Amino acid sequence: MTSDETIVTQTQNTWCPGCGNFAIQHAMKFVIQELEAEGMARDHFVLVSGIGCHAKIADYFQLNSFYSLHGRTIPVATGIKMANPNLKVICFAGDGDLYAEGLDHLIHAAKRNLDITVICHNNRVYGLTTGQYTPTSPYGYQGKSTPNGLHEYPLNIIELLLGAGATFVSRAYTRRLPHLKRIFKEAIMHQGFAHVDVLQICASFFNATTWYDERVYETNESNAGLFEFACRTAKQWNYNDDTKIPIGIFFQTRKPVLPEKKIQKEVDRGVIVKKILEKAT
Amino acid sequence: MTSDETIVTQTQNTWCPGCGNFAIQHAMKFVIQELEAEGMARDHFVLVSGIGCHAKIADYFQLNSFYSLHGRTIPVATGIKMANPNLKVICFAGDGDLYAEGLDHLIHAAKRNLDITVICHNNRVYGLTTGQYTPTSPYGYQGKSTPNGLHEYPLNIIELLLGAGATFVSRAYTRRLPHLKRIFKEAIMHQGFAHVDVLQICASFFNATTWYDERVYETNESNAGLFEFACRTAKQWNYNDDTKIPIGIFFQTRKPVLPEKKIQKEVDRGVIVKKILEKAT
Amino acid sequence: MTEYSVLIGGKAGDGIAQAGQLIASIFSDLGYYVYQYVDYPSLIRGGHNFCIIRAAEKPVFTHRTGVDLILALDQKTADLHIHNLTTQGTVIYDSPKVKSEGQALAINEILAQYKGRPIMGNTAMVGGFCGCVGIPWSLVEAVIRKKLPKETDLNLLIAREAYSRITRCISVQPVEGASPRPLLSGNEWIGLGLLAGGIDAYVAYPMTPSSGVLHFLASVADEAGIDVVHPESEIAVILMALGFAYAGKKTAVGTSGGGFCLMTEGVSLAGMAELPIVIVLSQRGGPSTGLPTYTAQSDLLFTCHAGQGEFPRFIAAPATPLEAFWWAAEAVQLAWKLQIPTFILSDKTFSEGIYTPEAEPEIRATTPLPAPSYPYKRYADTPDGVSPILVPPYSGEVVKVNSYMHDYSGITSEDPEMTVAMVQKRLRKAEKLATMTDQPGAVVCGGSVKAKTAILCWGSPRGVCSEVADELGLRLVSPVVLSPFPAGEFRRSMQGVEKVILVEDSSTGQLDKVLAREGYRTDELILRYDGRPFAVEELVERVRRVAS
Amino acid sequence: MTEYSVLIGGKAGDGIAQAGQLIASIFSDLGYYVYQYVDYPSLIRGGHNFCIIRAAEKPVFTHRTGVDLILALDQKTADLHIHNLTTQGTVIYDSPKVKSEGQALAINEILAQYKGRPIMGNTAMVGGFCGCVGIPWSLVEAVIRKKLPKETDLNLLIAREAYSRITRCISVQPVEGASPRPLLSGNEWIGLGLLAGGIDAYVAYPMTPSSGVLHFLASVADEAGIDVVHPESEIAVILMALGFAYAGKKTAVGTSGGGFCLMTEGVSLAGMAELPIVIVLSQRGGPSTGLPTYTAQSDLLFTCHAGQGEFPRFIAAPATPLEAFWWAAEAVQLAWKLQIPTFILSDKTFSEGIYTPEAEPEIRATTPLPAPSYPYKRYADTPDGVSPILVPPYSGEVVKVNSYMHDYSGITSEDPEMTVAMVQKRLRKAEKLATMTDQPGAVVCGGSVKAKTAILCWGSPRGVCSEVADELGLRLVSPVVLSPFPAGEFRRSMQGVEKVILVEDSSTGQLDKVLAREGYRTDELILRYDGRPFAVEELVERVRRVAS
Ligand SMILES: Cc1ncc(C[n+]2csc(CCOP(=O)(O)OP(=O)(O)O)c2C)c(N)n1
Ligand SMILES: Cc1ncc(C[n+]2csc(CCOP(=O)(O)OP(=O)(O)O)c2C)c(N)n1
Ligand code: SF4
Ligand code: SF4
Ligand SMILES: [Mg+2]
Ligand SMILES: [Mg+2]
C-alpha cells in the first residue's frame, strides 16, 4: 500500500528517538489506510487519547480526535460511541492513564462490551512525568517516587480483563510490527470491546528492548475462543518474572454489544413536553 | 458465647425489616467477640464504611470507625493500615460503592495484597438512593434509572478479583448465618487482602430471598488453594443466570503483604533538615 | 385569599410523599395552586417523614408553619406538629396506634376489612382527609384512578371506607373558573426544561437531591427519543457527557455537591476544549455527605469557581416551576451558542418540592447555530470568540478537541502568543455571555418595588421571601442569574434601596460575598443552616426584627 | 550590587536544567545568592529548554531579561535569546552545530576525544562557562564531584578540556566573607518545611509542577523516617492521607489543578470530619491540561472554595525559600491545631525555580496538642470549637469520624439543633484560625513602605514585584496568607496607599476579586497569561506606564 501522508499532521513529533510510540503510530496508520481501502470512511474514525507521551498521537494523526484527560479515554469514548454508533472509536491510553487513574472505566467498558478499541501504550512507566512506576512496573522498580525500589507486584492486565468479561483480549509488542498491525486490525474489526496491551519501549525511562526481544513470542491463536485456554496463556507471564512472553490474541468471543443500534426517532419536543404536562395534570 | 452489648451503640437502627444487613452486623459482632475472647484487643479494630445503607453499620458498632465517602472505603483503609499496621482494618462497602464508584481502589488493594478485610454488602442494588441498578444487578433489571430494563450484564466479581490477584476471595449469603460467621472470621484472620462478597437481601428493592434460598449451596473448600479450580467455581454462577450459586472460600493463598512491617525510627527532624540543607549546599 | 395547609406525617416507608401527592393532586383538580414540601431523613424505613401541602388561589412556592389539618400516621406526627395547628384546624389520626385530639381513623381495621397491605394505610388517610374536607367522592375516585394505577380498586375500597367513616369539619370549595394544573417536582420542572431546550442525552449517577431529574428523564426517555445513561461514577458521567457533546448531542448531567467535586476536572476540560454541557447541581447540607435529604445554599461560590483555570460559565438558580423550565432550556441553548459549561443550581427544597406552575409553560423556538467554514478549524478565531461547531463524521474535514492549550485547529501548542489568543478568545466569549444574560428576567424584583428596604435572596428561599416582602411591605430582589453576575439588571432592581437584608440557607452568606465583589454591602444577614427551609411565619418574625 | 545572569539553552534531553544547577552551585559556592528560572515545554526530548541563572550579592527571587552570558547548546538558544545579551555580554556556542557570535566550543570534538556520551555535552558547556568567567578549577572540580556522582572522572575530563579551550572574558569574583548556601527548588523548600513541621507521611500522584515535592520527599523518606506513598490516583491520595490522619499521622499531599479537582470531595470530607491535612497545590497554566510546564495563578478562587459546603481552611502562598519552609511547617501545625485542611499554594515559577535562601532556616519547636478527656467524644464541643484528638487504638475508648452530620461522639445525626451546634463549632474554629493567622508575616510589605502607590501581588510574582517596587520607589504589598484573609495586617500594610497596581499571572485578576470582597479597589491590573513569568525589565516597563 502506498502511504497517503494526508493522514498525518504537520506537527513536530517530540517522542524520544527509539520510542515505541512510533511503531504504534506507524502500525495504526497502516491499518487505517488498509481499512479505508476496504471501504471504511476515514472521517468515521475518532481517536481518543489520555494524557501522557502516548497521547500525543492525537496531535499526529489528521483524524477526528478528542485529546482528553489523564485516565479518561474510556468514558469519553463511551459517550462518543453512544452518541453515534456508526463511528469507529479508538482509545489510545497509557498504562498509568488506563491501569491506574482510570482503571474502573476500563473494567466497566469491558463489562458493557462497549464496541470500541482500546490500545494501551504499556511502557510500564509514567513517561511524560519522567519515570515513576505504574501498575505494570515490575517489583523493585526504582523511579523517582520509589527510589528505594517498588514494593508492589504488577497487575496481570490480561487476567484482569478476562475476569472483567472483555471479548477481545490481546497483547502486542512495538518491535513486532507486522504482528502489531495484524492485532490492531483484528481489534478494530472486532464487534465489541477489544483491548490491545502493547508492550511499548520507553527509550528514556524503561528501555526493556533486549529483555523483551529475547522473551517475546507469538502464540498460536487457534484456541483463542476458549476462556480456560486464555487464562492459561495469560498466566505464562505475570508482567514481572523472567519467563517467555506470549503476544497475540489471547481471547476472542461474541457477546451482545453496547450501544445497541436503535432507530433515531424524530420527535417534536413541543408535543412531548405538552404530553408530559397533561399526564401530570 | 454470651453477647456483650457494649460493642453496639445505642443508636436507633433504621434498616428495613428483613434487611440482610442485620445478619452482617450480627455475624460480625459474633466474630469480633470471638476474636476478642481469643486475645485480639477490641480497640485495635477499625471499621471503615462507604455511603449507602450498608455503611450505617459504622454507627451501630461501638468500635473505632471512619464513616467515609461513597466508593472510598479502600483508600481510607489503606491509609489507616499503612499508618499503623497493628490495626485490624475492616471495610464495609456497598456494591454500588465498591464495584461502581470505587472499583479501581479495590483492584489496586488486591494487587498490593493490602492486609485488610473487605466485606461487600452486595444487595445488587443502590439501596439508600432507592433502587437503581449496580454493577452486579442482573440483565433486564428495572430500577428508576433503567425503567425499561438494564442493557448490561453483571460483573462476575469473583472472576474479577481472581484476575486482580486477590489472595482471599469468598462469597457468603446473609441467610446462611453460621457460614457467614465462619467466612468473616477466616477473612479477618487471613494475612493479606481478603474479600467477602456477601449476597445481601435488600428487602425493599431487590428481595431475592426465595431465589437465593433455592440456589445457594456451600462449596467444598478443599481445593481453595488452586487458582484454576477457583476460576471454575467462580464460573458456576455469573451473577445473572439461573444456576446454582456456590458460596464459600473460593481461593486463598499467601503472598507478600503490604504494608511491610517496619521499625519506626525515632528521628530528630531538626537534625534531618540540617543534614539535607548541608547536602544541598 | 383562601388557602389551606395540610400536614401528613408518618414513618419512612409509610408512603407519606405519595399520599401527599394525592392530596396535592386533589387540590390542583379543584383549581388551586399547590406547593408541597417534603421532609424526610436519609433512610428507607422508620424515621419521621412529613409533607406539608399548601393550596391557595394564587401561586405559592413555600410552606407555612400553621396547618389546618394534620394527618398522623404515627405518634411523632401528632406530637411534633400539634402546636402548629391553626385555631380552626383539626387532626385525623391512625387509631389506636396514635393518640391525639381530633378524629380517630381505625386504619388497621379498614385494612383488615378489605385485606389491604400495610402501605395502603396512606390511601386510607387520604380518603379520611377527603371526607373531612368534603371533596366530592367522584373527584377523589378520579384522582386515585389516575395516580394509583396498581391495585386501584382495592385502594378505592379502602379510601372510600375511610372517607365515609370521617366526619366533615372543614369545607374546601373548588376555585371558580380555574382548571387543574400539572403538578411536578422542581427536579421534574428542570428535566422538562432540558427537554424543551433540546437535550439529546442525560447522564447522571444517582445522588440526592438531584436523582429526581434522572428518574424523570429515564421514565420519559423512550417517548422523548433521548438517551439516559447512568454510568459507573460521576467522573464517567461528565466525561461521557463531553463525549456526547463532541459527537454533536446536546447533553446535560446532574448531581449534588459530592458528585460535583468529581466532575470539576471535566468542567475545566469543557472550559478548555470549549464543549457545551449543562450541569444540574442540586445542593444539600454539607460539607461532605452532610445532610443528604436536607437543604442548603452553600455551594454557590464552589460552583462559581470549580475547576482549575479561568473560563466562562453560566449559572442560574431558578425558584419557580416556570423559571426552572425556562432557564433549563436556556442553559442548553447558551451552552451550545457559546460552547461553555452552564449550570442550573438548585437545592433540596426546590428540587424535591412539588409545584403547580405560576402560568402555562411556553416552548420557545431554538436558534440554529452558525455554520462552519472550510477548511475546518475547531478553534477558529472569531470576533465574539465563538468558533463554529462541526460534528464528526464530516467528509474531508477533521474535528479535533484538546484539553491542552491548542492552536486554531486543536493541535497542542505551548506557544505564548497562541496562548494569549486562546485566552482572549475565551474572555470574549465571557463578555458575550454577560451581554446575553444581563437581560430582563435575570433579576426578579417584587414585593413593594419602591420600598427602601429590600430582602435579597436567590434560589428556593425566594418563595418565602416574596411572601414576607408582601406581608411587610418590603422590596424583594432576587438574582436568578448568578454568573456572570447581571450587574445592570441588579443595579436597576436596587435603585433607591437603603437597607439590604440577605436571606440564605448557609452559614456564611455566599451571595453576600458575590455582592461585595460587585460593590454592594448587605446590612443584615438572616442565615439558616439547620437544613430546614424557612416557613412564612418564621421568616416574617426574623425579618421584622431587623427591618426597621 | 554585583550580579550576573547566565542563560543556558538546548533541546529537551540535553541536560539543560542539570547544567544550570551546576552553574548555580558554583555561584553559591562563591558566596552569591542565586535564583534559577527553568523554562521547558511538556515533553521529554527535542523542544527548546532554557535556564536563566541569576547570581547577586543580595537575595534574588526572579530573573532578568538581560543576560551576561548565553550558553547555546542548540541554534534556537542563540537565535531566540541573543537580543537579550547585555552590552558586556557574550555567547559560548556548541560549534559547528550552532552558528553565533561569541566563542565557539567544539563539544562533539571534546566528547569524541574522551569518549563521552552525548548528554555530557552539558558538562562541557559548564566547563566552558567556568573558563570564560574565570572560576578557579579547584572550585569547579569540587562542585562537579559533589553534584555528578556518576561517571565523575569522565565528566571532569570533559569539563576541564572545555575549561581550557575557552578564553576568559568576564571575571566573576567570590563574595567577600560569604559562605555557600543550600540550593534547592521551591518544591524542595516546601518539602523541607513539611518535614520541619513534623509530617509523618506524604502521599501524592505525580503531576507537574508539584512532582518535585514527591520526588524530594521520596528521596529522603528513609533517613527522615516518613512514609511516602504514590497510589493509583488523586482520589486515592487524599483519602489515604485522611486515613493516615485518622490514625494519628501528620500527612501532606501534593498535586496541581487537575489532580486537585479529584481531591475536592476529600477536602470537603476533611472539613466535615475535622481531619487535619496539608495540601500542596502548585498551579500551572489552565484550564484543564492546559500548559503543564508553564506558570499561572489562576486557581486561587478555586482553592478558596473547593469542596461542597462551608468549613474553615487555611491558604498560604509563599514566595521565597524561607517563607516556603516556614509556612509549610506552619501549615502542618495549623492543620493539627485546628483539625482543618491547610494549603500551600504554589505555582510553576516558584515550585520549579531554584533558590538559595534569604537567611538561614530556623526550626521552631512544635506545640503539643491538648489532651482529650474521657469518656472520649471525637467531636466534643469546646469554646474554640476544637475537639481534642485521640488516636486509635486507645484502650476503652472509641474514635469515630464521620462524613455525615454527626453528634459529639461521631454518630450520624440529622437533628436540626445538633446541626446548628456542629456548624457553629466549625465557625468558631474559623474565627480562631483568623486570629491565629492575621499576624505579622501574613502580609509582606516592602519597597518604599511610605509610598502612596502600591504594587500588589501574591505568590511567585513577589520576587519581581519587589525589585520593581525598589526600582520605581513604590510600595510593595503582598499577602502570604490568603485564607482567611488577614484583614488587619493588610489594612496596616495599605495605610496611606492611594493607588493600587495589581500584578498577577492570570487573565481575570483573582486577588482583585478577593480584595473587592474586603472592600478594596485596585486601580490597575497588570495581568499576564501566556504562562511565562515577568522578568524585572518587562515589569518595570509595564508598571512605569501605569504608576503615575
Ligand atoms: C489528574 C491528573 N493527574 C496527573 C496528571 C499528570 N500526568 C500527566 S501524564 C502522566 C503519566 C503518564 O503516564 P502514562 O499514562 O503511562 O503515559 P506515558 O507518558 O507513559 O505514555 C501524569 C501522571 C494529569 N495530567 N492529570
Ligand atoms: C460521590 C457520591 N455519589 C453519589 C452519592 C449518593 N449515594 C449515596 S448512597 C448511594 C448508593 C449506595 O448503593 P450501595 O453502595 O450499593 O449501598 P447500599 O445502599 O445498597 O447498601 C449513592 C449513589 C454519594 N453519596 N456520593
Ligand atoms: S519518555 Fe519514553 S514513552 Fe515518552 S516519548 Fe520518550 S521514550 Fe517515548
Ligand atoms: S433499602 Fe434494602 S439494603 Fe437498605 S436498609 Fe432497606 S432492605 Fe436494607
Ligand atoms: Mg506509560
Ligand atoms: Mg447496594
mmCIF file of N, CA, C and O in Angstrom, chain A residues 16-20 123 125 200-209, chain D residues 44-45:
data_model
loop_
_atom_site.group_PDB
_atom_site.id
_atom_site.type_symbol
_atom_site.label_atom_id
_atom_site.label_comp_id
_atom_site.label_asym_id
_atom_site.label_seq_id
_atom_site.Cartn_x
_atom_site.Cartn_y
_atom_site.Cartn_z
ATOM 1 N N CYS A 16 10.837 10.646 22.003
ATOM 2 C CA CYS A 16 12.284 10.433 22.024
ATOM 3 C C CYS A 16 12.690 9.479 20.895
ATOM 4 O O CYS A 16 11.919 8.594 20.533
ATOM 5 N N PRO A 17 13.887 9.630 20.408
ATOM 6 C CA PRO A 17 14.370 8.646 19.432
ATOM 7 C C PRO A 17 14.313 7.251 20.069
ATOM 8 O O PRO A 17 14.667 7.088 21.234
ATOM 9 N N GLY A 18 13.844 6.285 19.330
ATOM 10 C CA GLY A 18 13.776 4.919 19.851
ATOM 11 C C GLY A 18 12.496 4.605 20.593
ATOM 12 O O GLY A 18 12.297 3.479 21.044
ATOM 13 N N CYS A 19 11.625 5.581 20.721
ATOM 14 C CA CYS A 19 10.372 5.375 21.462
ATOM 15 C C CYS A 19 9.449 4.433 20.696
ATOM 16 O O CYS A 19 9.275 4.558 19.484
ATOM 17 N N GLY A 20 8.838 3.527 21.426
ATOM 18 C CA GLY A 20 7.925 2.565 20.807
ATOM 19 C C GLY A 20 6.657 3.179 20.264
ATOM 20 O O GLY A 20 5.938 2.540 19.478
ATOM 21 N N ASN A 123 4.152 1.123 28.390
ATOM 22 C CA ASN A 123 5.618 1.219 28.542
ATOM 23 C C ASN A 123 6.030 0.963 29.987
ATOM 24 O O ASN A 123 7.185 1.086 30.349
ATOM 25 N N VAL A 125 5.629 2.544 32.676
ATOM 26 C CA VAL A 125 6.245 3.687 33.329
ATOM 27 C C VAL A 125 5.405 4.925 32.992
ATOM 28 O O VAL A 125 4.698 4.940 31.996
ATOM 29 N N GLN A 200 5.293 -1.454 25.042
ATOM 30 C CA GLN A 200 5.869 -0.353 24.271
ATOM 31 C C GLN A 200 7.194 0.053 24.890
ATOM 32 O O GLN A 200 7.282 0.291 26.092
ATOM 33 N N ILE A 201 8.193 0.118 24.073
ATOM 34 C CA ILE A 201 9.509 0.534 24.562
ATOM 35 C C ILE A 201 9.476 2.003 24.966
ATOM 36 O O ILE A 201 9.011 2.854 24.211
ATOM 37 N N CYS A 202 9.920 2.300 26.185
ATOM 38 C CA CYS A 202 10.190 3.688 26.550
ATOM 39 C C CYS A 202 11.701 3.839 26.563
ATOM 40 O O CYS A 202 12.383 3.284 27.438
ATOM 41 N N ALA A 203 12.202 4.548 25.575
ATOM 42 C CA ALA A 203 13.652 4.648 25.422
ATOM 43 C C ALA A 203 14.290 5.398 26.588
ATOM 44 O O ALA A 203 15.440 5.146 26.947
ATOM 45 N N SER A 204 13.533 6.302 27.198
ATOM 46 C CA SER A 204 14.147 7.149 28.217
ATOM 47 C C SER A 204 14.044 6.599 29.637
ATOM 48 O O SER A 204 14.920 6.840 30.460
ATOM 49 N N PHE A 205 12.967 5.867 29.945
ATOM 50 C CA PHE A 205 12.775 5.507 31.350
ATOM 51 C C PHE A 205 12.584 4.016 31.612
ATOM 52 O O PHE A 205 12.624 3.586 32.759
ATOM 53 N N PHE A 206 12.328 3.239 30.567
ATOM 54 C CA PHE A 206 12.166 1.802 30.795
ATOM 55 C C PHE A 206 12.504 1.089 29.502
ATOM 56 O O PHE A 206 11.633 0.592 28.790
ATOM 57 N N ASN A 207 13.770 1.055 29.226
ATOM 58 C CA ASN A 207 14.173 0.504 27.944
ATOM 59 C C ASN A 207 14.444 -0.990 28.064
ATOM 60 O O ASN A 207 15.561 -1.427 28.304
ATOM 61 N N ALA A 208 13.382 -1.782 27.878
ATOM 62 C CA ALA A 208 13.489 -3.228 28.048
ATOM 63 C C ALA A 208 13.689 -3.925 26.708
ATOM 64 O O ALA A 208 13.363 -5.102 26.563
ATOM 65 N N THR A 209 14.210 -3.187 25.737
ATOM 66 C CA THR A 209 14.305 -3.729 24.376
ATOM 67 C C THR A 209 14.891 -5.132 24.317
ATOM 68 O O THR A 209 14.243 -6.061 23.847
ATOM 69 N N ILE D 44 9.731 15.168 26.634
ATOM 70 C CA ILE D 44 10.939 14.562 27.205
ATOM 71 C C ILE D 44 12.175 14.870 26.369
ATOM 72 O O ILE D 44 13.267 15.038 26.878
ATOM 73 N N ARG D 45 11.999 14.956 25.073
ATOM 74 C CA ARG D 45 13.135 15.201 24.182
ATOM 75 C C ARG D 45 12.769 16.195 23.102
ATOM 76 O O ARG D 45 11.656 16.184 22.600
#
